PDB file of C-alpha atoms in Angstrom:
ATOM      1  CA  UNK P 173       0.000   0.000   0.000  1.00  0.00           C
ATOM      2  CA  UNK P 174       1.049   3.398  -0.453  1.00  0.00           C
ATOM      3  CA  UNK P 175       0.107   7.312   0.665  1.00  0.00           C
ATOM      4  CA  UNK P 176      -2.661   8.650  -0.865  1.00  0.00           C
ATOM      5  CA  UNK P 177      -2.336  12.729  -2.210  1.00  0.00           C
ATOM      6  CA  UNK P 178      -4.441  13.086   0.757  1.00  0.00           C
ATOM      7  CA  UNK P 179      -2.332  11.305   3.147  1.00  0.00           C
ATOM      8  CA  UNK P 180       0.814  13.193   1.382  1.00  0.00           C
ATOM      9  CA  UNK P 181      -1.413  16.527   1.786  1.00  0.00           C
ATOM     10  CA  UNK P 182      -1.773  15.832   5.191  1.00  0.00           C
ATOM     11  CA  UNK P 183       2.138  15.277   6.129  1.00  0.00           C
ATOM     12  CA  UNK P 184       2.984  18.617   4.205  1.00  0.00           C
ATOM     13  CA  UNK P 185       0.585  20.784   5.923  1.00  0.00           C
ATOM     14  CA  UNK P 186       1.655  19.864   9.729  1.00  0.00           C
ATOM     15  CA  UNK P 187       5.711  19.406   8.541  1.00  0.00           C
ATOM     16  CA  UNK P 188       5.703  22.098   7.068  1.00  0.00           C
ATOM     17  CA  UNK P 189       8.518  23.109   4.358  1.00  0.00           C
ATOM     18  CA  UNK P 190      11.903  24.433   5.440  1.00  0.00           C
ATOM     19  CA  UNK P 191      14.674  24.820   2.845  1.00  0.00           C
ATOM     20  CA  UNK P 192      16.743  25.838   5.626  1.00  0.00           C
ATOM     21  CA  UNK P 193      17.739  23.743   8.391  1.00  0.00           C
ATOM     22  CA  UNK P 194      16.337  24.817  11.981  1.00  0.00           C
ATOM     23  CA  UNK P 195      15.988  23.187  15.214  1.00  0.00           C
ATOM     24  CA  UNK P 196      12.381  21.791  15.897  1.00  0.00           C
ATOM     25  CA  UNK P 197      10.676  22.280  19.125  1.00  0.00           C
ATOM     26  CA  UNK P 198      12.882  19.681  21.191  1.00  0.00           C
ATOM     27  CA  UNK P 199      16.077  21.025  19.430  1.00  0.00           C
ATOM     28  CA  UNK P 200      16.712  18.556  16.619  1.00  0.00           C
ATOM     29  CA  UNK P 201      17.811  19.697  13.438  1.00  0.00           C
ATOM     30  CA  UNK P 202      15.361  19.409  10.462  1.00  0.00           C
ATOM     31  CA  UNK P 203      14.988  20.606   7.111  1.00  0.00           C
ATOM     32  CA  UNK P 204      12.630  19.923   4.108  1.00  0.00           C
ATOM     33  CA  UNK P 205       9.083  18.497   5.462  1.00  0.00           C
ATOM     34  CA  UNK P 206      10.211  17.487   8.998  1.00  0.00           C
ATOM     35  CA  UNK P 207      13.527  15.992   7.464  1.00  0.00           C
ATOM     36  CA  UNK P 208      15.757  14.982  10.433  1.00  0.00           C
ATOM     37  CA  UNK P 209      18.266  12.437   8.680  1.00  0.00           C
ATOM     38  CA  UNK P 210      21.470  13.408   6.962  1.00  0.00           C
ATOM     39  CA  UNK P 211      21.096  15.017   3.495  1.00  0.00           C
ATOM     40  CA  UNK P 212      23.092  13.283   0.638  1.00  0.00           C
ATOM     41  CA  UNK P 213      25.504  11.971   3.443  1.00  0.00           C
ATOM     42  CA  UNK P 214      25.963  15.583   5.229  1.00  0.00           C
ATOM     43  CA  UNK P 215      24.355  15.619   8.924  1.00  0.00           C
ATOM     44  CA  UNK P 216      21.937  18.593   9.134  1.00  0.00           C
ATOM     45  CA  UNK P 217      23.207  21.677  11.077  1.00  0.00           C
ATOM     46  CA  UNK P 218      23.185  25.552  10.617  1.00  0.00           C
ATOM     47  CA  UNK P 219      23.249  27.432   7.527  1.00  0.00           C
ATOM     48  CA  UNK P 220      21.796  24.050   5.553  1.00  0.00           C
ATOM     49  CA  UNK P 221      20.131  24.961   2.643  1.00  0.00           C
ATOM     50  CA  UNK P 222      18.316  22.760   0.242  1.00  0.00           C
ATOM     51  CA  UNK P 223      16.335  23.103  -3.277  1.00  0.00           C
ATOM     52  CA  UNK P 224      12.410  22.434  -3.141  1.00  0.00           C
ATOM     53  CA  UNK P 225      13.179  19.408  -5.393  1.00  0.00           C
ATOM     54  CA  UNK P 226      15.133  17.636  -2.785  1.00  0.00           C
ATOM     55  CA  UNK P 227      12.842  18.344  -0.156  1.00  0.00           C
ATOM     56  CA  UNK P 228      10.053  16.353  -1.970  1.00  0.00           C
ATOM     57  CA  UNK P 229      12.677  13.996  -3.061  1.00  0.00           C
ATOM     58  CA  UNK P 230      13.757  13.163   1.265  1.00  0.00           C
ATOM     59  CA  UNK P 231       9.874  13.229   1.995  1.00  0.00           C
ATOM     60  CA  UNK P 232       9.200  10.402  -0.811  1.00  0.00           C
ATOM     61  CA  UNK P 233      12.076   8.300   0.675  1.00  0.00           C
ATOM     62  CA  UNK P 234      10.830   9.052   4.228  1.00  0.00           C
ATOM     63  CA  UNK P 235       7.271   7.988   2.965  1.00  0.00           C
ATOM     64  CA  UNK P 236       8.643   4.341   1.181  1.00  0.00           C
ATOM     65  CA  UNK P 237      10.250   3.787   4.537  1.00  0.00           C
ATOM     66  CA  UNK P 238       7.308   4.652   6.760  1.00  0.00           C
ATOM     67  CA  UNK P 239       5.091   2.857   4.138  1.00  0.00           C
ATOM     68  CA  UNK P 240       7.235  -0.074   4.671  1.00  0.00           C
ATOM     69  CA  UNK P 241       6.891  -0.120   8.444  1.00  0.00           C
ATOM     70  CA  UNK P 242       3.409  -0.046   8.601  1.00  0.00           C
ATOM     71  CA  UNK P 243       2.999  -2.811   6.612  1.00  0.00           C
ATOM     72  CA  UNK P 244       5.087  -5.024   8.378  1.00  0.00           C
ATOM     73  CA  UNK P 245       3.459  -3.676  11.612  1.00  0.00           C
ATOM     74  CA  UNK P 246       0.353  -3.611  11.252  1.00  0.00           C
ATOM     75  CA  UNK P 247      -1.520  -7.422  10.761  1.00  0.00           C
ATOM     76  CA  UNK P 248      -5.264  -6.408  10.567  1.00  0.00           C
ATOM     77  CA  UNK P 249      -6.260  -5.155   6.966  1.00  0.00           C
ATOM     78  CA  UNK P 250      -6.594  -1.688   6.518  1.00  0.00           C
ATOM     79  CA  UNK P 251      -8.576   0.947   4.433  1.00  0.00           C
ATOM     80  CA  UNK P 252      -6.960   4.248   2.957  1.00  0.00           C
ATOM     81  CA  UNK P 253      -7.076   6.457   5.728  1.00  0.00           C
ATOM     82  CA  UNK P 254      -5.645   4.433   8.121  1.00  0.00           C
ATOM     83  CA  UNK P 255      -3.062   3.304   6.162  1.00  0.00           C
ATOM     84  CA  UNK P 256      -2.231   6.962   5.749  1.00  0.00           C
ATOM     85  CA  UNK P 257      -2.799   8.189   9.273  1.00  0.00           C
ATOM     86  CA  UNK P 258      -0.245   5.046  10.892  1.00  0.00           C
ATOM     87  CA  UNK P 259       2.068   6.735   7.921  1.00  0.00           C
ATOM     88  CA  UNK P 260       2.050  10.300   8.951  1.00  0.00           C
ATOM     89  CA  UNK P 261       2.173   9.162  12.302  1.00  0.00           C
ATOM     90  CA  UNK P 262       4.937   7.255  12.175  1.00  0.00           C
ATOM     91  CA  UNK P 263       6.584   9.849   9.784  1.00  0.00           C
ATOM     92  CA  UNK P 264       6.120  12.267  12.651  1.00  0.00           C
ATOM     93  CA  UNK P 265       7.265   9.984  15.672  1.00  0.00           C
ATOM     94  CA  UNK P 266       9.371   7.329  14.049  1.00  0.00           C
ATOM     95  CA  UNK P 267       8.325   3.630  13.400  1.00  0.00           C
ATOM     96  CA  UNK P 268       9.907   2.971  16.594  1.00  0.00           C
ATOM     97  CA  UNK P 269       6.959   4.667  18.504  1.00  0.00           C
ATOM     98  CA  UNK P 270       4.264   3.098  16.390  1.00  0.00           C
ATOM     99  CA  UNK P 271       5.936  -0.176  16.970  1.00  0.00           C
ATOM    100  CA  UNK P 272       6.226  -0.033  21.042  1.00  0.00           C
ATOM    101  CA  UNK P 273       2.236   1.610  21.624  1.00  0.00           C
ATOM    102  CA  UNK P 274      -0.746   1.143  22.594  1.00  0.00           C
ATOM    103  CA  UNK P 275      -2.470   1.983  19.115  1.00  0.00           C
ATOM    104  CA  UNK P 276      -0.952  -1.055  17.595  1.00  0.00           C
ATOM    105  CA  UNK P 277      -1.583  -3.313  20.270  1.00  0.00           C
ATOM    106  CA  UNK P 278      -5.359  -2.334  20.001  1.00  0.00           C
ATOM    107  CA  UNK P 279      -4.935  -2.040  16.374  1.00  0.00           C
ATOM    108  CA  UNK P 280      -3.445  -5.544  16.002  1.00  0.00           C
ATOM    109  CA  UNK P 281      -6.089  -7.085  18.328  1.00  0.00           C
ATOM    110  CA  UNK P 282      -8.699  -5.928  16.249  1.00  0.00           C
ATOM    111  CA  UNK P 283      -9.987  -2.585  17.916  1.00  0.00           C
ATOM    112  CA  UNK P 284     -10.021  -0.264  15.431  1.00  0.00           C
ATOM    113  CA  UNK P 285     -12.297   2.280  17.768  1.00  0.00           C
ATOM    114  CA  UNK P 286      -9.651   1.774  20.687  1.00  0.00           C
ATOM    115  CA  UNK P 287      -6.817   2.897  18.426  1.00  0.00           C
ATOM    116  CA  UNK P 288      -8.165   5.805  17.299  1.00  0.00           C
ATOM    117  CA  UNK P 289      -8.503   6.993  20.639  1.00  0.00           C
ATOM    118  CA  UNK P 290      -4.795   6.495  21.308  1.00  0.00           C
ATOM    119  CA  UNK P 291      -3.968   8.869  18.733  1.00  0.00           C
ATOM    120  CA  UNK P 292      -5.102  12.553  20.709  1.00  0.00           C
ATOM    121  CA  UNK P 293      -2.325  11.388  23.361  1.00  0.00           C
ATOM    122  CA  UNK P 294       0.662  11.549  21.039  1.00  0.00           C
ATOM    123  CA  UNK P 295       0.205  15.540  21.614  1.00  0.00           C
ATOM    124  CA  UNK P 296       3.918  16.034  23.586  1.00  0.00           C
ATOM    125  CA  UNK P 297       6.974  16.585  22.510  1.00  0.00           C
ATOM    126  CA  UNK P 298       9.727  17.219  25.832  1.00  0.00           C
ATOM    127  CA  UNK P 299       7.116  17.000  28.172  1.00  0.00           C
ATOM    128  CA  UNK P 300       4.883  19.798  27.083  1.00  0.00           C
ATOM    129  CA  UNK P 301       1.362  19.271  25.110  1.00  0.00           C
ATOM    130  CA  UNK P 302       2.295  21.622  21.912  1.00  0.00           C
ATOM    131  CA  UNK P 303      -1.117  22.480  19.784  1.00  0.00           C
ATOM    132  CA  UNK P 304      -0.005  21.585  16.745  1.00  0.00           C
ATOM    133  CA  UNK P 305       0.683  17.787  17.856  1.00  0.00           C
ATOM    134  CA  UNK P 306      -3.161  18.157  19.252  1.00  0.00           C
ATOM    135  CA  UNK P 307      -4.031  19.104  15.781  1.00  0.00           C
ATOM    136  CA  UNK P 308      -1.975  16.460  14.176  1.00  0.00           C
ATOM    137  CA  UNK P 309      -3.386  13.585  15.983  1.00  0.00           C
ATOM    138  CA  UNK P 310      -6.794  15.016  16.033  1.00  0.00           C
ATOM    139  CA  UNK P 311      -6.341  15.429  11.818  1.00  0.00           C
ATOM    140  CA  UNK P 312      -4.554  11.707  11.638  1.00  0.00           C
ATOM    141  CA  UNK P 313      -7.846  10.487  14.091  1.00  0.00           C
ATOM    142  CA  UNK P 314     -10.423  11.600  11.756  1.00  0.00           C
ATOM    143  CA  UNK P 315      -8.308  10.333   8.473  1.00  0.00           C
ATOM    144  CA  UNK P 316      -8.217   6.495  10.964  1.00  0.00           C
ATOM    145  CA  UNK P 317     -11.746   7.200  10.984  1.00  0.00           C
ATOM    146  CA  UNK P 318     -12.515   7.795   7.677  1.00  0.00           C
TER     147      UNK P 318
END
C-alpha cells in the first residue's frame, strides 16, 4: 500500500517546508518536510540549505520507509485512511513509537475504535502538550476514521 495525495497533503501541511535547516521544538535539526536524517551523506546543522526538489525527493524516501513499516506492523487489513494516518504518524514519531504503543496493540487485536482513541495522546513533545501535535493527531484520528 502506499500514501494517498491526501495522506501526502496531510504530512505537508503539519511538517511544514523548510529549505533551511532549523531546530524543531525539542532542538533537533530538520529541514525539508520534517527531514531529520542526513542530506546526501551531510548531517543537518546551521546554515543548511536545500532546493524544493530535494525536499520532496527526502519526503518520498521518508514515505517508502514509513510505508514499509506499517505494513510489516500492522496485521489487521486496513482501508486508505488508516493506512495513511499510521504513515504520517509514524513519519512524525518514528516507526519505533508506532511499533512499542498502545495503538498497535489495540490495532493488532482488532480494535479499530480503541486505536483511534490512542492517537489525541501523542500531543507532547519534551514533556509539554504543543497544539499543533493536538491538531496532528486530532487530523490523523479523523483520516483512521474515515
Amino acid at each position: 500500500m502506499q500514501t494517498s495525495e491526501k495522506g501526502v497533503a496531510l504530512i505537508k501541511s503539519f511538517e511544514g517546508l523548510s529549505l533551511t535547516a532549523y531546530k524543531d521544538s525539542v532542538g533537533v535539526w530538520t529541514i525539508g518536510y520534517g527531514w531529520t536524517q542526513p542530506v546526501d551523506g551531510k548531517p543537518i546543522s546551521a546554515g543548511m540549505f536545500i532546493k524544493q526538489d530535494t525536499a520532496e525527493r527526502l519526503l518520498k524516501t521518508g514515505l517508502v520507509s514509513y510505508e514499509s513499516d506499517v505494513s510489516k506492523l500492522v496485521k489487521v487489513k486496513l482501508n486508505q485512511g488508516q493506512f495513511d494516518a499510521l504513515v504520517s504518524f509514524a513519519y512524525n514519531l518514528g516507526s519505533r513509537s508506532l511499533s512499542t504503543s498502545t495503538l498497535l496493540r489495540k490495532l493488532n487485536a482488532g480494535d479499530y475504535a480503541g486505536a483511534a482513541d490512542e492517537f489525541p495522546r501523542w500531543n507532547k513533545a519534551g514533556g509539554q502538550v504543543l497544539a499543533g501535535l493536538s491538531r496532528r493527531r486530532e487530523a490523523e484520528r479523523a483520516l483512521f476514521l474515515s
